[in-house]
Coordinates of C-alpha atoms in Angstrom, one line a residue:
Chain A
X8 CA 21.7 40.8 5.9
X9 CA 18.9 41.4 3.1
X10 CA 15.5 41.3 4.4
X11 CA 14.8 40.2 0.9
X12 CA 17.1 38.3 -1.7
X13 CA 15.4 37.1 -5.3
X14 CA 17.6 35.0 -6.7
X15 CA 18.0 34.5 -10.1
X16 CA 13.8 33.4 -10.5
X17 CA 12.5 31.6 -13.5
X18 CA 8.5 31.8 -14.4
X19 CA 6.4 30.3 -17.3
X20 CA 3.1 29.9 -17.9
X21 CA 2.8 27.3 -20.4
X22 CA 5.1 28.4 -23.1
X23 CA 5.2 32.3 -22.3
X24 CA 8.2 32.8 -19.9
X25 CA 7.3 35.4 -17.8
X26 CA 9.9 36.1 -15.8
X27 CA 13.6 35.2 -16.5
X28 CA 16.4 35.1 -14.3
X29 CA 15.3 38.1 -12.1
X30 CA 17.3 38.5 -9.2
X31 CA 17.8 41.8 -6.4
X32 CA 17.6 42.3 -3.0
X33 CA 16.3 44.6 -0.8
X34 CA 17.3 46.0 3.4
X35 CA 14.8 46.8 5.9
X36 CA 13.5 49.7 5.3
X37 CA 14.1 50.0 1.5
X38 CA 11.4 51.2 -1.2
X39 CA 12.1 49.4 -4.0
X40 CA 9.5 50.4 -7.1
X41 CA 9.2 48.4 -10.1
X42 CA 7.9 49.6 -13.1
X43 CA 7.7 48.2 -17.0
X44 CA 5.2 47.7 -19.8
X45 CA 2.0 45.7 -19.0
X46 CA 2.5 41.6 -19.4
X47 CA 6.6 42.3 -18.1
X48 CA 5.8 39.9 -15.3
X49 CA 5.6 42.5 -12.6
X50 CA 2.8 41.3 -10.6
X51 CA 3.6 37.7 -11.0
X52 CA 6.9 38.8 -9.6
X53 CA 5.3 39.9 -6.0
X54 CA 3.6 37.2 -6.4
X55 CA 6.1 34.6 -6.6
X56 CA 7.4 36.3 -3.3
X57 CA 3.7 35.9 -1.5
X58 CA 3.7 32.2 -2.9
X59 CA 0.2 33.3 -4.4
X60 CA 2.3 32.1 -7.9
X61 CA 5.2 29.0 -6.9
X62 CA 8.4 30.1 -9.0
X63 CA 10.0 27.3 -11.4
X64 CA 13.2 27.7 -10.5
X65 CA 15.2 29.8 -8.4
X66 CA 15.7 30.9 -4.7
X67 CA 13.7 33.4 -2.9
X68 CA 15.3 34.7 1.1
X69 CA 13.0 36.1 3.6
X70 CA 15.5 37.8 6.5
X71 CA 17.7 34.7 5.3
X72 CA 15.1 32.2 5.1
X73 CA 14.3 30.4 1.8
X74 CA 10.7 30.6 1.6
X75 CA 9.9 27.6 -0.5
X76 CA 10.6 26.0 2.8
X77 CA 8.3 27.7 4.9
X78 CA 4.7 27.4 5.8
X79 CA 2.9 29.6 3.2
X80 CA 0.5 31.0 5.7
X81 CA 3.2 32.0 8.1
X82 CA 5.2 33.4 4.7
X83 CA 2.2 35.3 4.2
X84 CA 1.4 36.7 7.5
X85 CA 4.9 38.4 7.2
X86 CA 4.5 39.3 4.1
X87 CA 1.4 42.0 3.7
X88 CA -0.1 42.8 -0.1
X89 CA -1.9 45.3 -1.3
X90 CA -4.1 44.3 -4.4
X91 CA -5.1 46.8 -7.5
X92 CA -8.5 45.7 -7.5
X93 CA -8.7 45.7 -3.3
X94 CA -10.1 42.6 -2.8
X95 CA -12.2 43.9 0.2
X96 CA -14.0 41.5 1.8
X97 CA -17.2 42.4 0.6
X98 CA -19.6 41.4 3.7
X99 CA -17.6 42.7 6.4
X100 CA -17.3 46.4 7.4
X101 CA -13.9 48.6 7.3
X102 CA -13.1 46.8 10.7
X103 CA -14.5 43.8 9.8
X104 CA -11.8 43.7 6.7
X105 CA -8.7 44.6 9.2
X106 CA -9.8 42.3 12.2
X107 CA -10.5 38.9 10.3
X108 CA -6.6 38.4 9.7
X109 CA -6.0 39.5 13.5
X110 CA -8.1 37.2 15.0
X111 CA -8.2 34.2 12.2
X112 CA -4.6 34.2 11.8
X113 CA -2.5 35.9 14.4
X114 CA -5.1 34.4 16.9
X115 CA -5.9 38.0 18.5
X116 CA -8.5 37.9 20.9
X117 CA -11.8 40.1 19.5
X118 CA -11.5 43.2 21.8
X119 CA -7.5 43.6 21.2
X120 CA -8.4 43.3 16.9
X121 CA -11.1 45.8 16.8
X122 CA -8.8 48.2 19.1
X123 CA -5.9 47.6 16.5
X124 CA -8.2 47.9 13.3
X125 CA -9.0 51.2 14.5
X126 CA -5.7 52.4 15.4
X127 CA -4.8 51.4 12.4
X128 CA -7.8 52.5 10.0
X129 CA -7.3 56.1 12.1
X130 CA -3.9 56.1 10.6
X131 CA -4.6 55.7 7.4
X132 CA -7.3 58.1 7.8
X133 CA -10.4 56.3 7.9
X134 CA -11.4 56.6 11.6
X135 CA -14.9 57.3 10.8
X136 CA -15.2 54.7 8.1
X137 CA -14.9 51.7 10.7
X138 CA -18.4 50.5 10.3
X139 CA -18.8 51.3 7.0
X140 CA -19.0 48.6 4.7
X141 CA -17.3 48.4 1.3
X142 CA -19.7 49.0 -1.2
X143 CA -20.4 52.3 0.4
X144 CA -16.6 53.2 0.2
X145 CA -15.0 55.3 -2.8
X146 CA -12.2 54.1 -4.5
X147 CA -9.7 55.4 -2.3
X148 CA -11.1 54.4 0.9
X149 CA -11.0 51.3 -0.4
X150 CA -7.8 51.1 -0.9
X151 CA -7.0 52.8 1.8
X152 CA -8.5 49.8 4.1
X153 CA -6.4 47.5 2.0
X154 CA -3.3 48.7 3.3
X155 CA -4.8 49.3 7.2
X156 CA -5.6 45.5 6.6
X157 CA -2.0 44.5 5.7
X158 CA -0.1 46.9 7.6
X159 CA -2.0 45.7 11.1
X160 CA -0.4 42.2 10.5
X161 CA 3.0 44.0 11.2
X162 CA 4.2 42.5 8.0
X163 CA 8.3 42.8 7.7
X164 CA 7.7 44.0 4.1
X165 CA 4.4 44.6 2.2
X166 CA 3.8 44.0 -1.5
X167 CA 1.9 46.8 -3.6
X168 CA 0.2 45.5 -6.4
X169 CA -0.4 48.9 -9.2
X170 CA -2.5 50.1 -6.1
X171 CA -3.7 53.1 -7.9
X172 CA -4.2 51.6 -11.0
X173 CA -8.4 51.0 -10.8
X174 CA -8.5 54.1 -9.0
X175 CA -10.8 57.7 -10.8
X176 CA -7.4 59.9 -10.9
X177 CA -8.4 62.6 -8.1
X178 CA -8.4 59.8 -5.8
X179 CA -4.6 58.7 -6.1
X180 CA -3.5 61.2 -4.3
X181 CA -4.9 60.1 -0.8
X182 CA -3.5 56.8 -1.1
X183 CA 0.1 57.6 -2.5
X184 CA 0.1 59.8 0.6
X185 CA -0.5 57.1 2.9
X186 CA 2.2 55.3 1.0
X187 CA 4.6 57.9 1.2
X188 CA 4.1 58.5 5.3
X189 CA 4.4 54.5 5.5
X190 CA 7.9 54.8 3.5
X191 CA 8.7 58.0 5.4
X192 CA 7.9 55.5 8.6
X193 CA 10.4 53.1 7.8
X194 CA 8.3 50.6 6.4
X195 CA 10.1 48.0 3.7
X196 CA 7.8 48.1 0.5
X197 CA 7.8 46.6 -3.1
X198 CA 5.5 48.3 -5.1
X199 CA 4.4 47.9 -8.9
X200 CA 3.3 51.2 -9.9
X201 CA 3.3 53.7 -12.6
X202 CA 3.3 56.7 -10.5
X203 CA 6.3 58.7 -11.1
X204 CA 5.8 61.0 -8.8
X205 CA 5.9 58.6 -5.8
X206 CA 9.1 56.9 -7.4
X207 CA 11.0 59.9 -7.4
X208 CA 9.8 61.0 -4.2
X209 CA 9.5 57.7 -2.4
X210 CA 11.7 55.0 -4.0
X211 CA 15.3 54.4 -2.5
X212 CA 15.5 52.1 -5.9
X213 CA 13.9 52.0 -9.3
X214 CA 13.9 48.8 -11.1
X215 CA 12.9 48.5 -14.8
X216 CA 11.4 45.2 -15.8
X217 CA 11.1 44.4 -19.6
X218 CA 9.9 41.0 -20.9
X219 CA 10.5 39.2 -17.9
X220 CA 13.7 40.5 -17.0
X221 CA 15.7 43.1 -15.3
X222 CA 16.9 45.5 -17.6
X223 CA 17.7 48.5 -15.4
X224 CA 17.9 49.0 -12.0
X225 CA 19.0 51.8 -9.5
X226 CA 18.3 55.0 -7.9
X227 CA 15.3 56.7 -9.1
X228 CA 17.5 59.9 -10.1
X229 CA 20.2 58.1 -12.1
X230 CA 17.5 56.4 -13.8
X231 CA 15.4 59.1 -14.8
X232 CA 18.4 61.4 -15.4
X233 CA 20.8 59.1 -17.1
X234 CA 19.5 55.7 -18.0
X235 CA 22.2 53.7 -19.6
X236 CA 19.5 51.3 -22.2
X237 CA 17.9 53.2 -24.7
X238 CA 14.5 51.2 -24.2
X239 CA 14.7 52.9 -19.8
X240 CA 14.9 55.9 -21.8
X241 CA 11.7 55.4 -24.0
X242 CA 9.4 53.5 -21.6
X243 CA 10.1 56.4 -18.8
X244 CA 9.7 59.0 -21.5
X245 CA 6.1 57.2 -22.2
X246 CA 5.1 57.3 -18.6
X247 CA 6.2 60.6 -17.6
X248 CA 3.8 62.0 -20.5
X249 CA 0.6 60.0 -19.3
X250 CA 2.0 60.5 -15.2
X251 CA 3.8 62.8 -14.8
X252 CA 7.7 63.2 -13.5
X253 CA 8.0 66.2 -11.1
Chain B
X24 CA -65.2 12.8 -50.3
X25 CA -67.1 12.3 -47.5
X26 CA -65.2 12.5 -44.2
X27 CA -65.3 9.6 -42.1
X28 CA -68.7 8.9 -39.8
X29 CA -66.0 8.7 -36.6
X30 CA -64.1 12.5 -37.4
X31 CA -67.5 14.0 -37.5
X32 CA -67.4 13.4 -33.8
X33 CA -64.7 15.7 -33.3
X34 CA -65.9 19.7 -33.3
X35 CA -64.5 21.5 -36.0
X36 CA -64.4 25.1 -34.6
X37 CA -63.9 26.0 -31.2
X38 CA -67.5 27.9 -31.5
X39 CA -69.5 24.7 -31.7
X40 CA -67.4 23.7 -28.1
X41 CA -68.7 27.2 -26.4
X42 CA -72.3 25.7 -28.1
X43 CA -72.1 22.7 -27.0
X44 CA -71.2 23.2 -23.6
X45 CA -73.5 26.0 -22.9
X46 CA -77.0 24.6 -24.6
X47 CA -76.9 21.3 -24.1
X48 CA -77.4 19.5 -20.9
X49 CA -74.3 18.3 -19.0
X50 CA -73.2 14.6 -19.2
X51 CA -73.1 13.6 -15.7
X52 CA -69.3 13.1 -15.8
X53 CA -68.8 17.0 -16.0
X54 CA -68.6 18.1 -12.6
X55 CA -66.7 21.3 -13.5
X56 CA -69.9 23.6 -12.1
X57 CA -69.8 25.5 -9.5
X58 CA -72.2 24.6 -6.5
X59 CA -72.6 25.7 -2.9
X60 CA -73.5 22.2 -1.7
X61 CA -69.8 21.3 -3.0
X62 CA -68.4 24.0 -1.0
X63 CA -70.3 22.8 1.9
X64 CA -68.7 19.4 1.4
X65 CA -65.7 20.9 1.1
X66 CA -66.1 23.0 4.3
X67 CA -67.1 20.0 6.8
X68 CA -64.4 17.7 5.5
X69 CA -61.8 21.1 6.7
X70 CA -59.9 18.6 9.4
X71 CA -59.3 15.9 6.0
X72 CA -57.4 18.2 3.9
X73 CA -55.7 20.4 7.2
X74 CA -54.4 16.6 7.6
X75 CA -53.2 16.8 3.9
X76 CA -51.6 20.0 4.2
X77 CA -49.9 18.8 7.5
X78 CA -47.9 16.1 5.2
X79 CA -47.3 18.2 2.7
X80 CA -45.4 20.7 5.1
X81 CA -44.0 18.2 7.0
X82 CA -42.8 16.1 3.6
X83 CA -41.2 19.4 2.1
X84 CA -39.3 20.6 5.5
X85 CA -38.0 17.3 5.7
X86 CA -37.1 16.9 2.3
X87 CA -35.7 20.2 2.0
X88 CA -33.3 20.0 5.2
X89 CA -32.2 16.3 3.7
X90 CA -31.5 18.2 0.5
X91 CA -29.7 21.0 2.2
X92 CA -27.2 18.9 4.0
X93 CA -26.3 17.2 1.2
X94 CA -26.4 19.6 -1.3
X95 CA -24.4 22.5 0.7
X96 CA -21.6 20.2 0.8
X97 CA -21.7 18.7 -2.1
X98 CA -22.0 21.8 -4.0
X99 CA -18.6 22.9 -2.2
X100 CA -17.3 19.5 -3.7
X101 CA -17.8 20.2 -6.7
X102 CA -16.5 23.6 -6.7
X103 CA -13.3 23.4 -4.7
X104 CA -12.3 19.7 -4.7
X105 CA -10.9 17.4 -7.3
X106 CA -10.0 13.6 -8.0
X107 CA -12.5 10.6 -7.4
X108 CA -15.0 12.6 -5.3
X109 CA -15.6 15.3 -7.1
X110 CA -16.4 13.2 -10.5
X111 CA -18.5 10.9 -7.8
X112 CA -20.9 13.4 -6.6
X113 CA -21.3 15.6 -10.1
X114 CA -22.1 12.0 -11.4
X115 CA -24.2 11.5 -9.2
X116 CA -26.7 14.9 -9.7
X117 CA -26.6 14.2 -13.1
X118 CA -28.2 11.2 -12.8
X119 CA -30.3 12.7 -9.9
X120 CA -31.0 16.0 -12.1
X121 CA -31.7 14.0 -15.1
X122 CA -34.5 11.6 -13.7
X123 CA -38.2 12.2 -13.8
X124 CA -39.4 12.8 -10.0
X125 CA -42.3 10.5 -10.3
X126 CA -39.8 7.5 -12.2
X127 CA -37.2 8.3 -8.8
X128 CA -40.4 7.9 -6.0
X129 CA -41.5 4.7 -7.8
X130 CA -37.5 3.1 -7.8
X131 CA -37.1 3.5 -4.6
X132 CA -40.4 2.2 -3.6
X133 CA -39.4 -0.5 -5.4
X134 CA -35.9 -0.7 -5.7
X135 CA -35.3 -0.4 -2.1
X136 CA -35.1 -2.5 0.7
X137 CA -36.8 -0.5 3.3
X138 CA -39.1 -2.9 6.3
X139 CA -42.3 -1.8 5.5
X140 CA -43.2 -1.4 9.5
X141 CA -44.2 1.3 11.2
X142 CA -46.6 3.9 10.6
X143 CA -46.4 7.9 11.4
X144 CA -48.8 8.7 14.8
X145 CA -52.0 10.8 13.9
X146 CA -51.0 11.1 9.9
X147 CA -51.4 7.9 9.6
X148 CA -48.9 7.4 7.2
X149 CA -47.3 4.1 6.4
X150 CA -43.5 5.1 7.7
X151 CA -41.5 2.8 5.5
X152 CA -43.6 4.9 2.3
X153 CA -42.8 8.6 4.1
X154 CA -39.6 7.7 4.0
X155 CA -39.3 7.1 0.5
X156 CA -41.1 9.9 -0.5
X157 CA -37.8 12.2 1.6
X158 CA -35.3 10.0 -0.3
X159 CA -36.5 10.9 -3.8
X160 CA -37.5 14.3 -2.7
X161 CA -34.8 14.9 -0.5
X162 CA -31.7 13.6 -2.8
X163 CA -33.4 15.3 -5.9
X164 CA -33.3 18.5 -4.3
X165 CA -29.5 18.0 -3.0
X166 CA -28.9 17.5 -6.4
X167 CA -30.4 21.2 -7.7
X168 CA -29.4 22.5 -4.0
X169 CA -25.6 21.9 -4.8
X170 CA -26.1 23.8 -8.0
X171 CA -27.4 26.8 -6.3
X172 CA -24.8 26.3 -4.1
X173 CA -21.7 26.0 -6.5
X174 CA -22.9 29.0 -8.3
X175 CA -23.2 30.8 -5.5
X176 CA -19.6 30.0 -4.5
X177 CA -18.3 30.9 -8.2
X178 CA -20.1 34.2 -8.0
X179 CA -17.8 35.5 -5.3
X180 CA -14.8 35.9 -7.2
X181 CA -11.2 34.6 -6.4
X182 CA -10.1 37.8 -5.3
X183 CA -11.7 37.4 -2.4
X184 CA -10.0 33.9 -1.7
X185 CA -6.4 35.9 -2.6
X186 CA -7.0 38.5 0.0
X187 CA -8.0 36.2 2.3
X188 CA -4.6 33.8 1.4
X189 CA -3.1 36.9 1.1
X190 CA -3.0 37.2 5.0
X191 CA -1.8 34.3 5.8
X192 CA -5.5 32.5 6.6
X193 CA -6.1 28.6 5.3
X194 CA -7.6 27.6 2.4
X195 CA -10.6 26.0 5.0
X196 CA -10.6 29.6 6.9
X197 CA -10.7 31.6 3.7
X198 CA -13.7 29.4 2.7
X199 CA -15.8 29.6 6.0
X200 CA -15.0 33.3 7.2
X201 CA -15.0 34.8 3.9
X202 CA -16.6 32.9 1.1
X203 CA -19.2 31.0 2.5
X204 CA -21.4 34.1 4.2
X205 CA -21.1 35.7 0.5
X206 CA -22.1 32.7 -1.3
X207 CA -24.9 32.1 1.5
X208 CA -26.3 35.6 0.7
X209 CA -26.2 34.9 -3.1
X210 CA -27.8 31.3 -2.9
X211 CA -31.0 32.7 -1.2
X212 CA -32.8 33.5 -4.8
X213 CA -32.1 30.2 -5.9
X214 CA -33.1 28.5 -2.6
X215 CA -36.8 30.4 -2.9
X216 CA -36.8 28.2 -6.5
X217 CA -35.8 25.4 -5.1
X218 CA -38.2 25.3 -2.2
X219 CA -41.2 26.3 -4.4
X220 CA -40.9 23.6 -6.6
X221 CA -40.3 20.7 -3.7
X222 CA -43.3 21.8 -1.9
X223 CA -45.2 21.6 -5.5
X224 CA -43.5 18.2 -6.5
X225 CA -44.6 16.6 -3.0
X226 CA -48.2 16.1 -4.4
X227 CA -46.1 13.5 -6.3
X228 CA -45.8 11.4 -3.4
X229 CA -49.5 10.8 -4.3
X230 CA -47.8 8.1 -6.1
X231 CA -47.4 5.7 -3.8
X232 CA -50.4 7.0 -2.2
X233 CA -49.1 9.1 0.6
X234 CA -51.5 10.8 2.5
X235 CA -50.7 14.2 1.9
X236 CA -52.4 17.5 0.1
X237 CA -53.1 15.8 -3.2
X238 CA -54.2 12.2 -1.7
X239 CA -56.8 13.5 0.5
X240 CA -57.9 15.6 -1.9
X241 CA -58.6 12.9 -4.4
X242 CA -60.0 10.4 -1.6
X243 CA -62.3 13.5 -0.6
X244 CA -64.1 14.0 -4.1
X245 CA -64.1 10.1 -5.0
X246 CA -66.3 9.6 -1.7
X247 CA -69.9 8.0 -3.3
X248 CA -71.9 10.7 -4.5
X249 CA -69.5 13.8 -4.1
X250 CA -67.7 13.2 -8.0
X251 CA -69.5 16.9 -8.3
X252 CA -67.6 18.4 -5.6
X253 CA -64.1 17.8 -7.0
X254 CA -63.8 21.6 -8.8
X255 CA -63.8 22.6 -5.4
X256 CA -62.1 20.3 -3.9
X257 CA -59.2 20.9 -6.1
X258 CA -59.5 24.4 -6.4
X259 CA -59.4 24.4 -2.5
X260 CA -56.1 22.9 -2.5
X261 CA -54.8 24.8 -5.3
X262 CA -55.6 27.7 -2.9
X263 CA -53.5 25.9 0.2
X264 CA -50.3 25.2 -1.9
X265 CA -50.5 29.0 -3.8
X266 CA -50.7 30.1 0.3
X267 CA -47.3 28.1 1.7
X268 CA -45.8 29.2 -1.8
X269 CA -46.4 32.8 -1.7
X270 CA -46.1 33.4 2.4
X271 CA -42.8 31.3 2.4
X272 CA -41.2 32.7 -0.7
X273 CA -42.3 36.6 1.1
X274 CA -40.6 35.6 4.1
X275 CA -37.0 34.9 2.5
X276 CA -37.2 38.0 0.4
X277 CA -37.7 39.4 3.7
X278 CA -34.2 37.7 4.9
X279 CA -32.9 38.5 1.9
X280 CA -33.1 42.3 2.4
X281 CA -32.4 42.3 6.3
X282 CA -29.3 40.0 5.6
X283 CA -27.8 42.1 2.5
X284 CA -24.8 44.4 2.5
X285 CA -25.1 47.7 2.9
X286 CA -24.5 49.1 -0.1
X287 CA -24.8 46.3 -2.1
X288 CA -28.3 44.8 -3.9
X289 CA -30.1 42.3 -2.3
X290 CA -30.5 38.8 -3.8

């Protein structure tokens, strides 16, 4: 069974339909990266499947469950995401940011959360960031304790947001890294991002979102090699200028 | 033309005023000198205006914490909720906001049925009259303390409030672990405004004549014989509220800088 199923998913806001009749699914362990021009309804697309954004029509599964028919905060606790601008929570330290969720939400006791913030910060790299607080972070610490703080939920699938997106450019390359040892590890991700390297490294599927819909999807090779729509074609030979491909 | 016998009366450059005031002998009404027997006065009647200054505290930590729980959650009403209540309590500091202190202490001096019974031990202080004095002061301040407040909460950003969702916490959880100790932080500055002006605007509770700073003060100088002395009466007390103002507002810069984020500005 799919650990994720969008099925065909309908969003407007107001009178702009953002996306249209979007539907794919994704196995556990799968890397699926999405890519398309800016406004094509990417992020509102992970963030129909978080519930952060309600859908207007259409189904979405979670490991066969409809999620418009489950608690949101226990949709979300299985559900990790990663934001673009990291969303830190500014007056608490590295830890701080990992453990609130553990103990708030998964109802870990204090001494168990701060052990598992800092397994978790040490895997992502940041073992002697733990005390520091955000504000005294670079950009790709940062981000870096974004994903510590939704991998230690042990989501079933975690949502990237264009996670390198806000970041100085000789700081994507520590966080791409993580993401590539968590997709190396198994982990099921969905992750909006122009990186081209990572998709062609990474991704088991590439999906090409235009307007709202779907207008390509597949594996990362096919599509860069032999994309059947001419506009695949144009927006990947865009990206791959400003990005880079190999 | 000639001008009018009754204009005359009136200097016509400010040079004649500086003439005036330093050649000719002083009408006995102008006690604005200076004199060492007035400071004396001032010095034995200590225990009169110490009582003063005990009101005064007393009326602008009460009013202050009566405007602080109302005003904390109010100003989260008006942020985060909606419907009937919300357009209820922003109605409300409108009015609040919108209403001369002095008109507010005399309403509900007035306008309320409060037993006059009671008085406060050693201030003597008529109780029924202290407590108005806290209502006025105390629900005008709520009103200014939920703006503080709401702005504080808006200055946090809702990306903090996603993040937070984002991990499965409630809306309520999001607000207390994660919103609320920002907005706290960032409501300190305003806080320092607010409590400056309360402890200045409880010499209104002179009003409905309230022993406190400004009463005793006034009841000091008009004393038979001592109209001279009120320069330094007033000057005394001007002295005593600059004092509570300046050591209060020094020791919440002081939490304001132990209780910032690293890395981050205070205030």
């Amino acid at each position: 069974m799919s650990l994720l199923r969008v099925e065909d998913v309908h969003k407007s806001y107001g009178d702009e339909r953002v996306l249209e009749d979007v539907s794919f699914a994704m196995d556990p362990g799968d890397v699926e990266v999405v890519i398309g021009p800016s406004g094509s309804g990417k992020s509102t697309l992970l963030q129909c499947i978080n519930r952060l954004t309600e859908v207007d029509d259409g189904e979405i599964h979670l490991d066969g469950e409809e999620i418009h028919r489950m608690d949101e905060n226990e949709l979300r606790r299985r559900v990790g995401m990663v934001f673009q601008e990291f969303n830190l929570f500014a007056h608490r330290t590295a830890r701080g940011n990992v453990t609130l969720g553990l103990t708030e939400v998964l109802g870990m006791g204090k001494r168990e959360a701060r052990e598992r913030a800092d397994d978790y910060l040490s895997r992502v790299g940041l073992a002697n960031q733990a005390d520091s607080y955000p504000a005294e972070l670079s950009g790709g610490q940062k981000q870096r304790v974004g994903i510590a703080r939704a991998l230690a939920m042990d989501p079933e699938l975690i949502l990237f947001d264009e996670p390198t997106s806000a970041l100085d450019p000789e700081l994507v390359g520590e966080v791409l890294s993580v993401m590539a040892d968590l997709a190396e590890g198994g982990m099921t991700m969905l992750c909006v991002t122009h990186e081209m390297g990572f998709a062609r490294s990474a991704a088991s599927t590439l999906t090409f979102l235009d307007d709202g819909r779907i207008v390509e999807r597949g594996p990362p090779e096919d599509l860069f090699e032999r994309p059947e729509r001419d506009r695949t074609r144009a927006f990947l030979g865009r990206l791959t200028d400003v990005h880079g491909g190999t | 033309m000639d001008p009018i016998p009754v204009l005359q009366a009136v200097p016509a450059d400010p040079a004649s005023v500086v003439r005036v005031a330093s050649s000719t002998p002083l009408p006995p009404e102008f006690a604005g000198q200076l004199e060492t027997r007035d400071w004396a006065f001032v010095a034995e009647n200590w225990h009169f205006l110490a009582l003063g200054t005990a009101v005064t505290v007393l009326l602008t930590a009460t009013s202050l914490a009566l405007g602080f729980l109302l005003g904390f959650p109010a100003g989260t009403v008006e942020f985060y909720g909606d419907g009937w209540l919300q357009a209820v309590v922003s109605t409300v500091g409108v009015f609040l906001r919108g209403t001369p202190i002095v008109v507010l202490i005399v309403l509900f001096a007035f306008g309320l049925p409060i037993p006059r019974i009671g008085t406060v031990p050693v201030l003597e202080v008529r109780l029924s009259n202290f407590l108005v004095a806290i209502l006025a002061l105390g629900l005008r301040s709520a009103a200014y303390q939920a703006q503080v407040f709401r702005g504080a909460i808006a200055s946090v950003g809702e990306g903090q409030m996603r993040a937070a969702r984002a991990v499965g916490m409630t809306e309520m959880s999001a607000i207390r672990h994660v919103v609320f100790p920002q907005a706290v932080r960032r409501s300190i500055p305003g806080f320092q405004n607010e409590f400056t002006i309360v402890l200045k605007d409880t010499s209104i509770a002179f009003a409905i004549g309230i022993a406190e700073l400004l009463t005793q003060a006034t009841r000091l100088y008009l004393r038979p014989g001592r109209d001279t002395a009120v320069t330094e009466v007033v000057l005394t007390i001007s002295a005593v509220y600059f004092v509570l103002t300046f050591g209060t507002n020094r020791t919440l810069d002081y939490l304001d800088e132990a209780y910032a984020v690293p890395g981050e500005g205070s205030g």
